[in-house]
């Protein structure tokens, strides 16, 4: 997948645990875990907005595009 | 998905599930009762075909058994359709509305109803022929016809299968949505 999710980096920077983030944004801890590992098909804008508000960051801090190596 | 709508659907599904069980029990009981009655009183067979038979007492045992067997195939197809719907209602009651298995059960019910509609056209002809074998030569009957109820059954079966395909599409969309957080 060319989109890398850097949620774990932001959580470490903000010293927040996955469980706290899950509670703050209203999704399950399992979904947060799936999101961290990039094993999701996509993220709703609503969820992205809540994460950015909870972690005080920009979407670009969470998502990174790395072209697939040929 | 609206929680209120889902709960309403689950409640209705539980009621229909119970109704399906009761219907299957009634159909099986009726099948045995009518079979027993027909074996002992051939006049019971001619109720739906009053003009087909001159003297019910002359209907041979093989003809009676054949007629009952034709009726039991109809019963079997009906029970299979109801049982398939019952399985679908069970999944709906658990909230698994867009489960591919629910769509498969609905499709099976549709196929059973379709087979039932086609079979009933053939069964009616065969039943009248069997019963009229007891008539004197020259008065036996071969009646071929299509009733509006049979055409409606074919149509309803088609609708069932169409809705089943729509459910499969819905399940694919739901699977896709599940991958989004």
Tab-separated table of N, CA, C and O in Angstrom, chain A residues 9-58:
chain	number	residue	atom	x	y	z
A	9	UNK	N	3.271	7.232	15.439
A	9	UNK	CA	4.269	8.298	15.680
A	9	UNK	C	3.604	9.473	16.393
A	9	UNK	O	4.136	10.009	17.383
A	10	UNK	N	2.425	9.856	15.911
A	10	UNK	CA	1.715	10.997	16.530
A	10	UNK	C	1.263	10.671	17.936
A	10	UNK	O	1.300	11.528	18.824
A	11	UNK	N	0.821	9.439	18.141
A	11	UNK	CA	0.405	9.035	19.491
A	11	UNK	C	1.592	9.123	20.458
A	11	UNK	O	1.450	9.593	21.600
A	12	UNK	N	2.768	8.708	19.981
A	12	UNK	CA	3.974	8.774	20.828
A	12	UNK	C	4.330	10.232	21.121
A	12	UNK	O	4.680	10.584	22.250
A	13	UNK	N	4.222	11.093	20.106
A	13	UNK	CA	4.562	12.519	20.285
A	13	UNK	C	3.636	13.176	21.289
A	13	UNK	O	4.033	14.046	22.061
A	14	UNK	N	2.363	12.776	21.249
A	14	UNK	CA	1.370	13.393	22.145
A	14	UNK	C	1.231	12.601	23.462
A	14	UNK	O	0.404	12.948	24.305
A	15	UNK	N	2.025	11.577	23.576
A	15	UNK	CA	2.013	10.725	24.774
A	15	UNK	C	0.591	10.247	25.098
A	15	UNK	O	0.107	10.361	26.235
A	16	UNK	N	-0.050	9.737	24.070
A	16	UNK	CA	-1.423	9.246	24.243
A	16	UNK	C	-1.448	7.764	23.867
A	16	UNK	O	-0.771	7.334	22.930
A	17	UNK	N	-2.239	6.996	24.578
A	17	UNK	CA	-2.359	5.578	24.256
A	17	UNK	C	-3.508	5.343	23.281
A	17	UNK	O	-4.420	6.161	23.182
A	18	UNK	N	-3.472	4.217	22.602
A	18	UNK	CA	-4.510	3.882	21.610
A	18	UNK	C	-5.886	3.876	22.241
A	18	UNK	O	-6.859	4.353	21.655
A	19	UNK	N	-5.940	3.357	23.451
A	19	UNK	CA	-7.228	3.244	24.134
A	19	UNK	C	-7.822	4.629	24.384
A	19	UNK	O	-9.020	4.855	24.197
A	20	UNK	N	-6.970	5.563	24.769
A	20	UNK	CA	-7.444	6.934	25.055
A	20	UNK	C	-7.941	7.585	23.768
A	20	UNK	O	-8.964	8.280	23.773
A	21	UNK	N	-7.182	7.373	22.698
A	21	UNK	CA	-7.593	7.952	21.413
A	21	UNK	C	-8.922	7.358	20.973
A	21	UNK	O	-9.821	8.086	20.517
A	22	UNK	N	-9.069	6.040	21.114
A	22	UNK	CA	-10.306	5.361	20.716
A	22	UNK	C	-11.497	5.959	21.464
A	22	UNK	O	-12.547	6.232	20.872
A	23	UNK	N	-11.316	6.175	22.746
A	23	UNK	CA	-12.411	6.741	23.548
A	23	UNK	C	-12.691	8.182	23.137
A	23	UNK	O	-13.840	8.616	23.088
A	24	UNK	N	-11.633	8.913	22.823
A	24	UNK	CA	-11.801	10.333	22.473
A	24	UNK	C	-12.557	10.516	21.156
A	24	UNK	O	-13.330	11.461	20.992
A	25	UNK	N	-12.293	9.613	20.203
A	25	UNK	CA	-12.893	9.812	18.877
A	25	UNK	C	-14.092	8.908	18.621
A	25	UNK	O	-14.724	8.997	17.562
A	26	UNK	N	-14.384	7.996	19.561
A	26	UNK	CA	-15.598	7.193	19.446
A	26	UNK	C	-15.514	6.014	18.491
A	26	UNK	O	-16.513	5.656	17.862
A	27	UNK	N	-14.324	5.439	18.363
A	27	UNK	CA	-14.238	4.182	17.603
A	27	UNK	C	-13.613	3.137	18.517
A	27	UNK	O	-13.081	3.470	19.577
A	28	UNK	N	-13.668	1.895	18.106
A	28	UNK	CA	-13.153	0.826	18.971
A	28	UNK	C	-11.626	0.829	18.960
A	28	UNK	O	-10.987	1.297	18.007
A	29	UNK	N	-11.061	0.279	20.010
A	29	UNK	CA	-9.606	0.177	20.101
A	29	UNK	C	-9.074	-0.714	18.982
A	29	UNK	O	-7.976	-0.508	18.460
A	30	UNK	N	-9.882	-1.691	18.619
A	30	UNK	CA	-9.488	-2.604	17.533
A	30	UNK	C	-9.330	-1.836	16.217
A	30	UNK	O	-8.375	-2.056	15.470
A	31	UNK	N	-10.268	-0.921	15.975
A	31	UNK	CA	-10.184	-0.114	14.745
A	31	UNK	C	-8.986	0.816	14.776
A	31	UNK	O	-8.350	1.064	13.739
A	32	UNK	N	-8.665	1.349	15.954
A	32	UNK	CA	-7.477	2.200	16.072
A	32	UNK	C	-6.233	1.367	15.736
A	32	UNK	O	-5.325	1.823	15.019
A	33	UNK	N	-6.216	0.147	16.253
A	33	UNK	CA	-5.087	-0.750	15.997
A	33	UNK	C	-4.958	-1.066	14.500
A	33	UNK	O	-3.848	-1.064	13.938
A	34	UNK	N	-6.110	-1.315	13.871
A	34	UNK	CA	-6.102	-1.604	12.429
A	34	UNK	C	-5.620	-0.389	11.643
A	34	UNK	O	-4.884	-0.514	10.661
A	35	UNK	N	-6.031	0.783	12.107
A	35	UNK	CA	-5.643	2.023	11.425
A	35	UNK	C	-4.134	2.244	11.559
A	35	UNK	O	-3.465	2.601	10.602
A	36	UNK	N	-3.619	2.020	12.749
A	36	UNK	CA	-2.169	2.186	13.004
A	36	UNK	C	-1.362	1.290	12.086
A	36	UNK	O	-0.320	1.677	11.555
A	37	UNK	N	-1.842	0.077	11.899
A	37	UNK	CA	-1.088	-0.876	11.077
A	37	UNK	C	-1.387	-0.720	9.593
A	37	UNK	O	-0.800	-1.419	8.771
A	38	UNK	N	-2.290	0.193	9.258
A	38	UNK	CA	-2.614	0.435	7.855
A	38	UNK	C	-3.468	-0.643	7.227
A	38	UNK	O	-3.584	-0.733	6.012
A	39	UNK	N	-4.102	-1.472	8.050
A	39	UNK	CA	-4.888	-2.592	7.520
A	39	UNK	C	-6.361	-2.211	7.366
A	39	UNK	O	-7.248	-2.991	7.693
A	40	UNK	N	-6.586	-0.995	6.898
A	40	UNK	CA	-7.958	-0.570	6.638
A	40	UNK	C	-8.062	-0.172	5.171
A	40	UNK	O	-7.072	0.172	4.540
A	41	UNK	N	-9.266	-0.226	4.649
A	41	UNK	CA	-9.461	0.150	3.245
A	41	UNK	C	-9.487	1.672	3.097
A	41	UNK	O	-9.163	2.191	2.031
A	42	UNK	N	-9.880	2.370	4.177
A	42	UNK	CA	-9.944	3.820	4.096
A	42	UNK	C	-10.328	4.429	5.421
A	42	UNK	O	-10.675	3.727	6.371
A	43	UNK	N	-10.243	5.755	5.466
A	43	UNK	CA	-10.608	6.492	6.674
A	43	UNK	C	-11.658	7.521	6.303
A	43	UNK	O	-11.512	8.237	5.315
A	44	UNK	N	-12.707	7.572	7.065
A	44	UNK	CA	-13.738	8.588	6.813
A	44	UNK	C	-13.181	9.956	7.216
A	44	UNK	O	-12.409	10.068	8.182
A	45	UNK	N	-13.603	10.980	6.506
A	45	UNK	CA	-13.178	12.340	6.850
A	45	UNK	C	-13.567	12.691	8.278
A	45	UNK	O	-12.836	13.376	8.995
A	46	UNK	N	-14.729	12.212	8.680
A	46	UNK	CA	-15.213	12.471	10.040
A	46	UNK	C	-14.228	11.916	11.070
A	46	UNK	O	-13.899	12.579	12.060
A	47	UNK	N	-13.731	10.702	10.834
A	47	UNK	CA	-12.780	10.070	11.751
A	47	UNK	C	-11.450	10.819	11.718
A	47	UNK	O	-10.843	11.069	12.769
A	48	UNK	N	-11.029	11.185	10.510
A	48	UNK	CA	-9.764	11.913	10.349
A	48	UNK	C	-9.819	13.252	11.094
A	48	UNK	O	-8.865	13.649	11.780
A	49	UNK	N	-10.967	13.919	10.982
A	49	UNK	CA	-11.157	15.203	11.668
A	49	UNK	C	-11.036	15.024	13.182
A	49	UNK	O	-10.357	15.802	13.872
A	50	UNK	N	-11.693	13.978	13.704
A	50	UNK	CA	-11.672	13.736	15.151
A	50	UNK	C	-10.265	13.399	15.634
A	50	UNK	O	-9.844	13.835	16.719
A	51	UNK	N	-9.531	12.623	14.827
A	51	UNK	CA	-8.151	12.276	15.209
A	51	UNK	C	-7.289	13.541	15.252
A	51	UNK	O	-6.516	13.753	16.191
A	52	UNK	N	-7.451	14.378	14.225
A	52	UNK	CA	-6.657	15.622	14.167
A	52	UNK	C	-6.967	16.525	15.352
A	52	UNK	O	-6.076	17.175	15.913
A	53	UNK	N	-8.232	16.577	15.750
A	53	UNK	CA	-8.620	17.402	16.902
A	53	UNK	C	-8.054	16.817	18.182
A	53	UNK	O	-7.554	17.553	19.041
A	54	UNK	N	-8.110	15.481	18.303
A	54	UNK	CA	-7.638	14.821	19.530
A	54	UNK	C	-6.118	14.938	19.669
A	54	UNK	O	-5.595	15.104	20.773
A	55	UNK	N	-5.412	14.854	18.528
A	55	UNK	CA	-3.948	14.855	18.571
A	55	UNK	C	-3.354	16.214	18.202
A	55	UNK	O	-2.125	16.381	18.182
A	56	UNK	N	-4.240	17.173	17.919
A	56	UNK	CA	-3.794	18.517	17.555
A	56	UNK	C	-2.737	18.452	16.447
A	56	UNK	O	-1.576	18.857	16.608
A	57	UNK	N	-3.175	17.887	15.319
A	57	UNK	CA	-2.235	17.745	14.215
A	57	UNK	C	-2.964	17.942	12.900
A	57	UNK	O	-4.170	18.208	12.880
A	58	UNK	N	-2.248	17.814	11.804
A	58	UNK	CA	-2.802	17.930	10.464
A	58	UNK	C	-2.904	16.537	9.845
A	58	UNK	O	-2.148	15.639	10.224
